[in-house]
Each structure stands twice: as structure tokens, then as C-alpha cells.
């Protein structure tokens, strides 16, 4: 039986990485080498070969070169687990779909299983005559090129965004207008929108002179990389090789347009355009460019929909994204770099980060989406976000109250300890003094 996980080490790479040398930190080995001291520079030929690999595939190949066996997860599941996963897929359109449970039931293959199911459910495999082996190989490679050691930007996040995108495309305003091409692009864009994410943000890449920042001239650096990585896998697997060349190129461009829309730094541009369309009531869903714009907005919503999920799911995502922020902050401190906003674990908490994100980013976007698609789902999302924001505010107040209670009791203990030490000293006065002023919690 053909193992579709087997693939060439050096695939097509549109980025011509060899012309952009690494400066400062190599993020392909970020999680394995930063704590291990400096390593000797590789020879020029080795660097040229490695730059053709994604960050994730580089790690796989380097493990093999060092004689470390590659840990390939077992894809064969117990029948009970596959049965439960199938049951979950029957309700894949529910907003309370638990992607964490689904990932466990599929043995860590949620992105492959979910995307394949949705493509098949829409009849896109048959309609576009997609080769099953090529499609499966493409999805396996996509999942592999997400970094499993990223707390947030990993394949489970991609699966979650894909499920949310499916929910949005089922909304009446879109379901009756989207073409099969729109749906195919929407699902592929959701599945690949953060492909090969290094776990750090664009400002970090820029201030460390990373080659990707140079390559994309400090503009939508990560989003361009995600897009080009997806195109590389499409071409490496030949998924669209049977289509006319012009059609394939156009699909790659449209895929890029969708992925680039997820750049959070351009949030206001897209939101203003969306708001203007809604104010003027001039969105025409028979217009291909208008449908594409709505797909962009749907993907933007799917990408940041975590605050709109039920609390049990939303809280987990909030903790994961904050953990990734703080890991970046720790790296910045270690390398004597300015700590990026929200990345300092001393100055920030999960709660205040989430409350700020909901207030300034999520609420304005989903309010406009509800104007466009005033459905039960939209109201459910806004309701969850309001409840989640209140929950984080409540937790913040509880933490503040606990800190205020602990502070005087801690100070009292210090006073008693100081007095005891003074009484216990003989032949002199204790050098220990009671600290003055307030103490940080």
C-alpha cells in the first residue's frame, strides 16, 4: 500500500530562499537550538539545500541526519475512536464543535480528516477530478508543515479555522451564492492560512533581520510565507496539475488573496471597506469580486473567532495564544531585544490581553459581520463573546482581590520573621530590616 506520507526532501519552493541569508536567529530550529548554545555555521551548500525546506521539514530532515528516528504518528485508529470521530463529523456544522476532542479522536490528524471530509461532502473531489492520492498527500504535507510545538499556531488551530469557515459558508447569504470554486478556495485557504508559522510575529522577524522580512520587504511577511508555502505544496503534489495552466495559476493567486487578508495589521482597511459596502448596501453576490471579498471577511472572522466560541473552548485558545506570546517575550529578553507588546509575562495576563483583543479587534469585526449576516449563528457568536468578556473581567477582579488580601498577610509574616530573627540574635543587632512600601503581587 502506498504510504502517502513519503515525499521528496526538497520540493518546489517559490521563495528562492538561498538568495536571502539568515541573519541573527534561524527560526527553523528555534525550538531546538536556542537553549543549547551556539552552533557552528553550516557550509554554504548545506545552507542552500536546507533553505528549500520548510521550517518543519528541515527539523524532520535534520533529525534523520543526526540519526534520531523520526516520530511518525500511527494513523490507524481503534474502531471505537474512528466511530466517535465519524459521529462528530456528522455535526461538523455546529458552532460548539470541540476541535480539541476531535483532534484526540483522530490521533492528532484533525486537519487532514476534517478538510478531506468537507471537500468530499461538497462533492469537490469528484467535480474537480482530484486525484485521491495527490489530495491525501497534499493534506498530510500541510498538516506536517504546521509546527506541533507552537502552543497556538499549529494544525489544530488550522482545523478550527477550517471548521469555522465551513460554518460561515453555510450561512444563507453565502450558501445560495458561492460557487464550487469559491468553496474549494475557501476551504484550502482556511487549512493553509498559517502554514509553517514559526511561532513568532512579524515585528520579531523584522527586528531580527530574518530573511523572510527581507524577502517580503517587511510587508505581510508571515502571510506571504504561508501563501507561498501552500503554493509550493500544491505544485509539489501536483494537485491541480490536470487543470489548464491558467486556471491553476488563477487559483493560486486567489488563494494568496484570501490568505493575505488574514494580516491583522490590515484589519482596519478590510473593516472600513466592509462597513462602507454595508452602509451603501451595494454588495452584489452575483459579482465574483464581491463574493471573493466576502470570503476574505469570512476567513478573517474564522481566524479570530476564538472569543466567540463557548467558554470551555474559548478559554483554552486564550491560554494557548498567550503562552505563545509569552514564549516570544522570553526569547526577546534572552537575546536582549525589546519585548513586543503583549509578550511580557510580567506586565500582562491572559485576561487583560483577551479583554483588549475583544474590545478593539473582535467586537468591531463581528458586529459588522452580524450586519451582513443577521442569523442565529451571528447572534450566538456575539452572545458568547459578551459572556466570555464578562468571565475574563470577573477572573481579573478575583485575582486583584486575592492579591490585595495576600499582600498584607505576607507583609505581616515578614514582620514576624524579622522580629524572631532579631530576638534570636546574640551579641549584635539584626541586619535584616522590614521592607518599606508596597510589594508587587
Tab-separated table of C-alpha atoms in Angstrom:
chain	number	residue	atom	x	y	z
A	1	UNK	CA	0.000	0.000	0.000
A	2	UNK	CA	1.375	3.403	-0.909
A	3	UNK	CA	2.308	5.480	2.114
A	4	UNK	CA	1.289	8.981	1.101
A	5	UNK	CA	3.479	10.448	3.836
A	6	UNK	CA	6.608	9.573	1.843
A	7	UNK	CA	7.785	12.586	-0.118
A	8	UNK	CA	10.869	14.196	-1.559
A	9	UNK	CA	13.009	16.145	0.878
A	10	UNK	CA	13.435	19.076	-1.476
A	11	UNK	CA	10.191	20.177	-3.073
A	12	UNK	CA	9.209	23.179	-5.154
A	13	UNK	CA	9.789	26.423	-3.328
A	14	UNK	CA	8.666	29.702	-4.892
A	15	UNK	CA	10.662	31.804	-2.433
A	16	UNK	CA	14.234	31.240	-3.697
A	17	UNK	CA	15.458	31.293	-0.133
A	18	UNK	CA	19.115	30.799	-0.982
A	19	UNK	CA	19.443	34.423	-2.085
A	20	UNK	CA	18.414	35.691	1.349
A	21	UNK	CA	20.937	34.605	4.010
A	22	UNK	CA	19.832	34.148	7.582
A	23	UNK	CA	20.702	36.974	9.912
A	24	UNK	CA	20.541	36.589	13.677
A	25	UNK	CA	18.107	33.756	14.528
A	26	UNK	CA	17.173	30.732	12.431
A	27	UNK	CA	13.531	30.080	13.257
A	28	UNK	CA	13.507	26.640	11.671
A	29	UNK	CA	15.492	25.469	14.675
A	30	UNK	CA	14.024	27.971	17.123
A	31	UNK	CA	12.582	25.342	19.458
A	32	UNK	CA	15.574	23.007	19.421
A	33	UNK	CA	18.728	25.106	19.445
A	34	UNK	CA	18.138	28.372	21.276
A	35	UNK	CA	18.669	26.742	24.628
A	36	UNK	CA	21.641	24.671	23.539
A	37	UNK	CA	24.250	27.346	22.951
A	38	UNK	CA	25.728	28.466	19.685
A	39	UNK	CA	26.332	26.022	16.882
A	40	UNK	CA	28.890	26.151	14.152
A	41	UNK	CA	27.748	27.624	10.866
A	42	UNK	CA	26.840	25.156	8.161
A	43	UNK	CA	28.671	25.126	4.897
A	44	UNK	CA	27.236	27.135	2.004
A	45	UNK	CA	25.997	24.078	0.057
A	46	UNK	CA	24.200	22.768	3.160
A	47	UNK	CA	22.503	26.125	3.709
A	48	UNK	CA	21.317	26.204	0.111
A	49	UNK	CA	19.747	22.764	0.428
A	50	UNK	CA	18.108	23.463	3.774
A	51	UNK	CA	16.527	26.683	2.572
A	52	UNK	CA	14.465	24.715	0.113
A	53	UNK	CA	12.739	23.019	3.026
A	54	UNK	CA	10.003	24.463	5.173
A	55	UNK	CA	10.906	25.108	8.801
A	56	UNK	CA	9.107	21.935	9.821
A	57	UNK	CA	10.561	19.678	7.128
A	58	UNK	CA	14.022	20.981	7.988
A	59	UNK	CA	13.551	19.699	11.521
A	60	UNK	CA	12.470	16.288	10.215
A	61	UNK	CA	15.463	16.017	7.885
A	62	UNK	CA	17.958	17.242	10.479
A	63	UNK	CA	16.731	14.602	12.937
A	64	UNK	CA	17.323	11.915	10.319
A	65	UNK	CA	20.796	13.270	9.540
A	66	UNK	CA	21.657	13.172	13.242
A	67	UNK	CA	20.449	9.581	13.452
A	68	UNK	CA	17.368	10.440	15.520
A	69	UNK	CA	14.377	8.381	14.353
A	70	UNK	CA	11.527	10.498	13.044
A	71	UNK	CA	8.432	10.194	15.191
A	72	UNK	CA	5.612	9.464	12.757
A	73	UNK	CA	2.232	9.174	14.471
A	74	UNK	CA	0.278	5.992	13.942
A	75	UNK	CA	-2.552	6.815	11.555
A	76	UNK	CA	-4.513	3.628	12.235
A	77	UNK	CA	-7.061	4.225	14.976
A	78	UNK	CA	-9.054	1.967	17.211
A	79	UNK	CA	-12.530	1.350	15.780
A	80	UNK	CA	-14.183	2.989	18.790
A	81	UNK	CA	-12.222	6.168	18.198
A	82	UNK	CA	-12.896	6.283	14.464
A	83	UNK	CA	-16.572	5.705	15.202
A	84	UNK	CA	-16.674	8.652	17.598
A	85	UNK	CA	-14.813	10.828	15.109
A	86	UNK	CA	-17.372	9.955	12.427
A	87	UNK	CA	-20.180	10.876	14.798
A	88	UNK	CA	-18.543	14.248	15.410
A	89	UNK	CA	-18.222	14.863	11.662
A	90	UNK	CA	-21.973	14.434	11.343
A	91	UNK	CA	-22.270	17.596	13.457
A	92	UNK	CA	-19.323	19.453	11.934
A	93	UNK	CA	-21.548	22.450	11.208
A	94	UNK	CA	-22.333	23.044	14.907
A	95	UNK	CA	-20.705	26.128	16.402
A	96	UNK	CA	-19.862	24.276	19.620
A	97	UNK	CA	-17.805	21.687	17.702
A	98	UNK	CA	-14.957	20.649	20.024
A	99	UNK	CA	-11.864	20.603	17.823
A	100	UNK	CA	-9.655	19.527	20.741
A	101	UNK	CA	-11.715	16.382	21.304
A	102	UNK	CA	-11.849	15.738	17.553
A	103	UNK	CA	-8.063	16.027	17.341
A	104	UNK	CA	-7.681	13.425	20.072
A	105	UNK	CA	-10.171	11.094	18.415
A	106	UNK	CA	-8.271	11.327	15.117
A	107	UNK	CA	-4.913	10.739	16.791
A	108	UNK	CA	-3.695	14.268	16.040
A	109	UNK	CA	-4.936	14.255	12.452
A	110	UNK	CA	-7.829	16.681	12.801
A	111	UNK	CA	-6.741	18.927	9.931
A	112	UNK	CA	-6.351	16.079	7.436
A	113	UNK	CA	-9.566	14.329	8.453
A	114	UNK	CA	-11.726	17.455	8.658
A	115	UNK	CA	-10.555	19.049	5.402
A	116	UNK	CA	-10.837	15.807	3.448
A	117	UNK	CA	-14.338	15.245	4.818
A	118	UNK	CA	-15.525	18.740	3.870
A	119	UNK	CA	-14.035	18.594	0.365
A	120	UNK	CA	-15.723	15.255	-0.166
A	121	UNK	CA	-19.004	16.381	1.384
A	122	UNK	CA	-19.225	19.286	-1.050
A	123	UNK	CA	-18.505	16.905	-3.945
A	124	UNK	CA	-15.384	18.877	-4.859
A	125	UNK	CA	-13.160	15.801	-5.184
A	126	UNK	CA	-15.367	14.408	-7.924
A	127	UNK	CA	-16.241	17.769	-9.504
A	128	UNK	CA	-12.604	18.830	-9.918
A	129	UNK	CA	-11.444	15.264	-10.579
A	130	UNK	CA	-8.869	15.496	-7.812
A	131	UNK	CA	-6.559	12.514	-7.595
A	132	UNK	CA	-7.207	10.885	-4.207
A	133	UNK	CA	-3.564	10.002	-3.578
A	134	UNK	CA	-2.388	13.502	-4.501
A	135	UNK	CA	-5.077	15.090	-2.341
A	136	UNK	CA	-4.288	12.929	0.668
A	137	UNK	CA	-0.568	13.543	0.229
A	138	UNK	CA	-1.185	17.286	-0.010
A	139	UNK	CA	-3.238	17.309	3.205
A	140	UNK	CA	-0.659	15.202	5.060
A	141	UNK	CA	2.109	17.567	3.970
A	142	UNK	CA	0.053	20.597	5.008
A	143	UNK	CA	-0.512	19.147	8.464
A	144	UNK	CA	3.158	18.189	8.807
A	145	UNK	CA	4.298	21.698	7.912
A	146	UNK	CA	2.415	23.199	10.831
A	147	UNK	CA	4.641	23.296	13.905
A	148	UNK	CA	3.214	20.985	16.535
A	149	UNK	CA	5.366	22.628	19.223
A	150	UNK	CA	3.668	26.003	18.686
A	151	UNK	CA	1.143	26.382	21.510
A	152	UNK	CA	-1.322	28.211	19.226
A	153	UNK	CA	-0.303	28.444	15.559
A	154	UNK	CA	-0.440	24.728	14.851
A	155	UNK	CA	-2.519	22.270	12.825
A	156	UNK	CA	-5.314	22.198	15.417
A	157	UNK	CA	-5.768	25.955	15.000
A	158	UNK	CA	-5.887	25.454	11.222
A	159	UNK	CA	-8.539	22.749	11.656
A	160	UNK	CA	-10.538	25.027	13.951
A	161	UNK	CA	-10.423	27.855	11.396
A	162	UNK	CA	-11.448	25.440	8.636
A	163	UNK	CA	-14.461	24.287	10.672
A	164	UNK	CA	-15.445	27.910	11.358
A	165	UNK	CA	-15.062	28.760	7.664
A	166	UNK	CA	-17.411	25.898	6.849
A	167	UNK	CA	-19.968	27.302	9.299
A	168	UNK	CA	-19.785	30.739	7.670
A	169	UNK	CA	-20.058	29.390	4.139
A	170	UNK	CA	-23.248	27.581	5.182
A	171	UNK	CA	-24.884	30.854	6.210
A	172	UNK	CA	-27.858	31.635	3.906
A	173	UNK	CA	-26.335	34.797	2.416
A	174	UNK	CA	-23.299	32.845	1.221
A	175	UNK	CA	-24.651	29.323	0.733
A	176	UNK	CA	-27.027	30.377	-2.023
A	177	UNK	CA	-24.350	32.372	-3.891
A	178	UNK	CA	-20.956	30.696	-3.543
A	179	UNK	CA	-19.713	28.683	-6.488
A	180	UNK	CA	-17.878	25.372	-6.158
A	181	UNK	CA	-14.657	27.252	-6.947
A	182	UNK	CA	-15.332	29.710	-4.120
A	183	UNK	CA	-15.921	26.869	-1.673
A	184	UNK	CA	-12.792	24.987	-2.758
A	185	UNK	CA	-10.637	28.094	-2.344
A	186	UNK	CA	-12.281	28.971	0.962
A	187	UNK	CA	-11.550	25.568	2.483
A	188	UNK	CA	-7.974	25.389	1.144
A	189	UNK	CA	-7.234	28.930	2.339
A	190	UNK	CA	-8.529	28.124	5.818
A	191	UNK	CA	-6.471	24.921	6.000
A	192	UNK	CA	-3.232	26.619	4.867
A	193	UNK	CA	-3.668	30.172	6.200
A	194	UNK	CA	-0.917	29.811	8.856
A	195	UNK	CA	1.207	27.175	7.124
A	196	UNK	CA	4.749	26.853	8.506
A	197	UNK	CA	4.152	29.556	11.128
A	198	UNK	CA	7.343	29.929	13.216
A	199	UNK	CA	5.527	30.865	16.431
A	200	UNK	CA	6.710	34.490	16.448
A	201	UNK	CA	5.121	37.574	14.912
A	202	UNK	CA	6.103	39.892	12.061
A	203	UNK	CA	7.730	42.619	14.203
A	204	UNK	CA	10.000	39.943	15.661
A	205	UNK	CA	11.079	38.804	12.190
A	206	UNK	CA	11.743	42.402	11.147
A	207	UNK	CA	13.815	43.426	14.162
A	208	UNK	CA	15.930	40.274	13.917
A	209	UNK	CA	16.581	40.844	10.190
A	210	UNK	CA	15.104	37.482	9.301
A	211	UNK	CA	15.399	36.604	5.636
A	212	UNK	CA	11.597	36.397	5.243
A	213	UNK	CA	11.281	40.037	6.314
A	214	UNK	CA	13.845	40.987	3.682
A	215	UNK	CA	12.210	38.832	1.059
A	216	UNK	CA	8.775	40.381	1.525
A	217	UNK	CA	10.034	43.878	2.311
A	218	UNK	CA	8.551	43.892	5.815
A	219	UNK	CA	5.008	43.704	4.405
A	220	UNK	CA	2.619	40.878	5.359
A	221	UNK	CA	5.716	38.788	5.922
A	222	UNK	CA	4.111	35.756	7.536
A	223	UNK	CA	1.008	35.794	5.336
A	224	UNK	CA	3.128	35.876	2.182
A	225	UNK	CA	5.151	32.977	3.535
A	226	UNK	CA	2.016	30.966	4.353
A	227	UNK	CA	0.701	31.569	0.841
A	228	UNK	CA	3.948	30.698	-0.941
A	229	UNK	CA	4.362	27.616	1.223
A	230	UNK	CA	0.863	26.482	0.252
A	231	UNK	CA	1.594	27.089	-3.432
A	232	UNK	CA	4.797	25.087	-3.064
A	233	UNK	CA	2.865	22.103	-1.701
A	234	UNK	CA	0.188	22.384	-4.399
A	235	UNK	CA	2.877	22.214	-7.072
A	236	UNK	CA	4.961	19.587	-5.308
A	237	UNK	CA	1.988	17.236	-5.092
A	238	UNK	CA	0.590	18.229	-8.487
A	239	UNK	CA	-2.904	18.513	-7.015
A	240	UNK	CA	-4.037	20.902	-9.772
A	241	UNK	CA	-1.654	19.666	-12.467
A	242	UNK	CA	-4.537	18.225	-14.508
A	243	UNK	CA	-6.210	21.641	-14.780
A	244	UNK	CA	-5.357	24.156	-17.526
A	245	UNK	CA	-2.233	26.100	-16.510
A	246	UNK	CA	-4.066	29.426	-16.489
A	247	UNK	CA	-6.805	28.080	-14.213
A	248	UNK	CA	-4.244	26.670	-11.807
A	249	UNK	CA	-2.323	29.974	-11.652
A	250	UNK	CA	-5.516	31.944	-11.088
A	251	UNK	CA	-6.476	29.657	-8.216
A	252	UNK	CA	-3.046	30.133	-6.653
A	253	UNK	CA	-3.432	33.921	-6.889
A	254	UNK	CA	-6.909	33.865	-5.376
A	255	UNK	CA	-5.671	31.569	-2.626
A	256	UNK	CA	-2.993	34.148	-1.875
A	257	UNK	CA	-5.521	36.975	-1.816
A	258	UNK	CA	-7.539	35.126	0.812
A	259	UNK	CA	-4.550	34.253	2.996
A	260	UNK	CA	-3.128	37.785	2.792
A	261	UNK	CA	-6.439	39.115	4.123
A	262	UNK	CA	-5.669	37.487	7.492
A	263	UNK	CA	-2.891	40.021	8.151
A	264	UNK	CA	-4.114	41.597	11.394
A	265	UNK	CA	-2.145	44.779	10.684
A	266	UNK	CA	-4.538	45.450	7.780
A	267	UNK	CA	-7.641	44.831	9.865
A	268	UNK	CA	-8.901	48.420	9.666
A	269	UNK	CA	-8.533	48.523	5.863
A	270	UNK	CA	-10.758	45.496	5.366
A	271	UNK	CA	-13.186	46.509	8.100
A	272	UNK	CA	-13.636	50.019	6.662
A	273	UNK	CA	-14.282	48.602	3.201
A	274	UNK	CA	-16.762	46.084	4.614
A	275	UNK	CA	-18.563	48.775	6.601
A	276	UNK	CA	-18.774	51.027	3.538
A	277	UNK	CA	-20.311	48.229	1.452
A	278	UNK	CA	-22.886	47.587	4.165
A	279	UNK	CA	-23.704	51.280	4.582
A	280	UNK	CA	-24.222	51.677	0.849
A	281	UNK	CA	-25.980	48.306	0.541
A	282	UNK	CA	-24.124	47.624	-2.684
A	283	UNK	CA	-22.797	44.096	-2.141
A	284	UNK	CA	-23.782	42.032	-5.157
A	285	UNK	CA	-23.258	38.311	-4.625
A	286	UNK	CA	-23.530	37.602	-8.332
A	287	UNK	CA	-20.335	39.639	-8.699
A	288	UNK	CA	-17.255	37.384	-8.427
A	289	UNK	CA	-15.101	40.107	-6.877
A	290	UNK	CA	-17.748	40.816	-4.214
A	291	UNK	CA	-18.027	37.116	-3.370
A	292	UNK	CA	-14.246	36.942	-3.088
A	293	UNK	CA	-14.248	39.921	-0.727
A	294	UNK	CA	-16.870	38.227	1.434
A	295	UNK	CA	-14.725	35.092	1.517
A	296	UNK	CA	-11.859	37.288	2.722
A	297	UNK	CA	-14.052	38.667	5.507
A	298	UNK	CA	-15.298	35.181	6.381
A	299	UNK	CA	-11.715	33.913	6.666
A	300	UNK	CA	-10.770	36.905	8.810
A	301	UNK	CA	-13.675	36.095	11.132
A	302	UNK	CA	-12.764	32.399	11.202
A	303	UNK	CA	-9.141	33.227	12.021
A	304	UNK	CA	-10.020	35.221	15.152
A	305	UNK	CA	-13.288	33.547	16.166
A	306	UNK	CA	-11.917	32.061	19.418
A	307	UNK	CA	-13.564	34.738	21.619
A	308	UNK	CA	-16.909	33.778	20.017
A	309	UNK	CA	-16.706	30.102	20.953
A	310	UNK	CA	-18.288	28.639	24.110
A	311	UNK	CA	-16.254	29.454	27.227
A	312	UNK	CA	-14.786	25.946	27.636
A	313	UNK	CA	-13.241	26.170	24.150
A	314	UNK	CA	-12.517	29.896	24.100
A	315	UNK	CA	-10.608	29.776	27.388
A	316	UNK	CA	-8.301	27.045	26.095
A	317	UNK	CA	-7.492	29.032	22.951
A	318	UNK	CA	-6.883	32.177	25.013
A	319	UNK	CA	-4.388	30.368	27.222
A	320	UNK	CA	-2.622	28.847	24.220
A	321	UNK	CA	-2.185	32.104	22.308
A	322	UNK	CA	-0.978	33.872	25.452
A	323	UNK	CA	1.528	31.099	26.092
A	324	UNK	CA	2.905	31.623	22.566
A	325	UNK	CA	3.098	35.391	23.130
A	326	UNK	CA	4.987	34.891	26.378
A	327	UNK	CA	7.384	32.403	24.787
A	328	UNK	CA	8.281	35.062	22.218
A	329	UNK	CA	8.763	37.582	25.013
A	330	UNK	CA	11.097	35.194	26.823
A	331	UNK	CA	13.175	34.795	23.651
A	332	UNK	CA	13.314	38.566	23.206
A	333	UNK	CA	14.521	39.024	26.782
A	334	UNK	CA	17.094	36.278	26.358
A	335	UNK	CA	18.534	37.944	23.254
A	336	UNK	CA	18.391	41.454	24.749
A	337	UNK	CA	15.680	42.582	22.312
A	338	UNK	CA	12.846	44.980	23.050
A	339	UNK	CA	9.914	42.917	24.286
A	340	UNK	CA	6.956	43.108	21.899
A	341	UNK	CA	3.555	44.323	23.129
A	342	UNK	CA	1.519	41.613	24.891
A	343	UNK	CA	4.589	39.350	25.085
A	344	UNK	CA	5.848	40.300	28.547
A	345	UNK	CA	4.560	37.743	31.037
A	346	UNK	CA	5.320	40.103	33.913
A	347	UNK	CA	3.257	43.012	32.579
A	348	UNK	CA	0.343	41.065	31.057
A	349	UNK	CA	-2.216	38.436	31.965
A	350	UNK	CA	-4.404	36.183	29.836
A	351	UNK	CA	-7.439	38.168	30.970
A	352	UNK	CA	-6.281	41.662	30.118
A	353	UNK	CA	-4.932	40.533	26.743
A	354	UNK	CA	-8.273	38.897	25.883
A	355	UNK	CA	-10.407	41.801	27.074
A	356	UNK	CA	-8.353	44.221	24.982
A	357	UNK	CA	-8.471	41.948	21.928
A	358	UNK	CA	-12.242	41.562	22.145
A	359	UNK	CA	-12.811	45.280	22.653
A	360	UNK	CA	-10.602	46.628	19.879
A	361	UNK	CA	-10.386	43.804	17.324
A	362	UNK	CA	-13.037	41.097	17.607
A	363	UNK	CA	-16.148	43.062	18.585
A	364	UNK	CA	-15.940	45.612	15.730
A	365	UNK	CA	-15.399	42.840	13.156
A	366	UNK	CA	-18.175	40.533	14.328
A	367	UNK	CA	-20.601	43.426	14.750
A	368	UNK	CA	-20.225	44.183	11.044
A	369	UNK	CA	-20.440	40.509	10.135
A	370	UNK	CA	-23.755	40.350	12.024
A	371	UNK	CA	-24.982	43.327	9.970
A	372	UNK	CA	-24.175	41.379	6.815
A	373	UNK	CA	-25.459	38.024	8.044
A	374	UNK	CA	-28.043	38.609	10.781
A	375	UNK	CA	-28.605	34.972	11.670
A	376	UNK	CA	-28.828	32.797	14.740
A	377	UNK	CA	-25.135	31.946	14.380
A	378	UNK	CA	-24.121	35.614	14.349
A	379	UNK	CA	-26.160	36.324	17.457
A	380	UNK	CA	-24.759	33.214	19.130
A	381	UNK	CA	-21.202	34.373	18.432
A	382	UNK	CA	-21.848	37.862	19.794
A	383	UNK	CA	-23.544	36.342	22.840
A	384	UNK	CA	-20.600	34.050	23.588
A	385	UNK	CA	-18.155	36.922	23.167
A	386	UNK	CA	-20.092	39.074	25.642
A	387	UNK	CA	-20.196	36.247	28.185
A	388	UNK	CA	-16.514	35.412	27.682
A	389	UNK	CA	-15.514	39.033	28.120
A	390	UNK	CA	-17.525	39.184	31.345
A	391	UNK	CA	-15.892	35.948	32.532
A	392	UNK	CA	-12.397	37.316	31.953
A	393	UNK	CA	-13.355	40.538	33.740
A	394	UNK	CA	-14.640	38.513	36.683
A	395	UNK	CA	-11.447	36.476	36.842
A	396	UNK	CA	-9.399	39.679	36.707
A	397	UNK	CA	-11.338	41.113	39.647
A	398	UNK	CA	-10.923	37.895	41.630
A	399	UNK	CA	-7.170	37.915	41.031
A	400	UNK	CA	-6.976	41.552	42.101
A	401	UNK	CA	-8.925	40.810	45.289
A	402	UNK	CA	-6.733	37.828	46.124
A	403	UNK	CA	-3.604	39.914	45.545
A	404	UNK	CA	-4.859	42.610	47.893
A	405	UNK	CA	-5.657	40.028	50.571
A	406	UNK	CA	-2.344	38.212	50.247
A	407	UNK	CA	-0.249	41.382	50.325
A	408	UNK	CA	-0.922	42.483	53.944
A	409	UNK	CA	-0.761	38.910	55.269
A	410	UNK	CA	2.565	38.375	53.529
A	411	UNK	CA	3.865	41.644	54.934
A	412	UNK	CA	2.724	40.556	58.417
A	413	UNK	CA	4.626	37.300	58.099
A	414	UNK	CA	7.736	39.204	57.080
A	415	UNK	CA	7.403	41.396	60.174
A	416	UNK	CA	7.114	38.354	62.459
A	417	UNK	CA	10.094	36.688	60.800
A	418	UNK	CA	12.157	39.833	61.198
A	419	UNK	CA	11.252	40.119	64.898
A	420	UNK	CA	12.043	36.453	65.515
A	421	UNK	CA	15.409	36.781	63.829
A	422	UNK	CA	16.177	39.868	65.896
A	423	UNK	CA	15.251	38.108	69.163
A	424	UNK	CA	17.359	35.126	68.210
A	425	UNK	CA	20.489	37.179	67.535
A	426	UNK	CA	23.013	37.436	70.383
A	427	UNK	CA	25.822	39.873	70.702
A	428	UNK	CA	24.543	42.224	67.994
A	429	UNK	CA	21.655	43.791	66.184
A	430	UNK	CA	19.970	42.095	63.265
A	431	UNK	CA	20.952	43.484	59.889
A	432	UNK	CA	17.538	42.470	58.496
A	433	UNK	CA	15.150	45.389	58.080
A	434	UNK	CA	11.440	45.323	57.478
A	435	UNK	CA	10.826	46.326	53.837
A	436	UNK	CA	9.081	49.653	53.386
A	437	UNK	CA	6.344	50.486	50.885
A	438	UNK	CA	4.053	48.255	48.903
A	439	UNK	CA	5.001	44.926	47.439
A	440	UNK	CA	4.168	43.763	43.925
A	441	UNK	CA	1.807	40.831	43.783
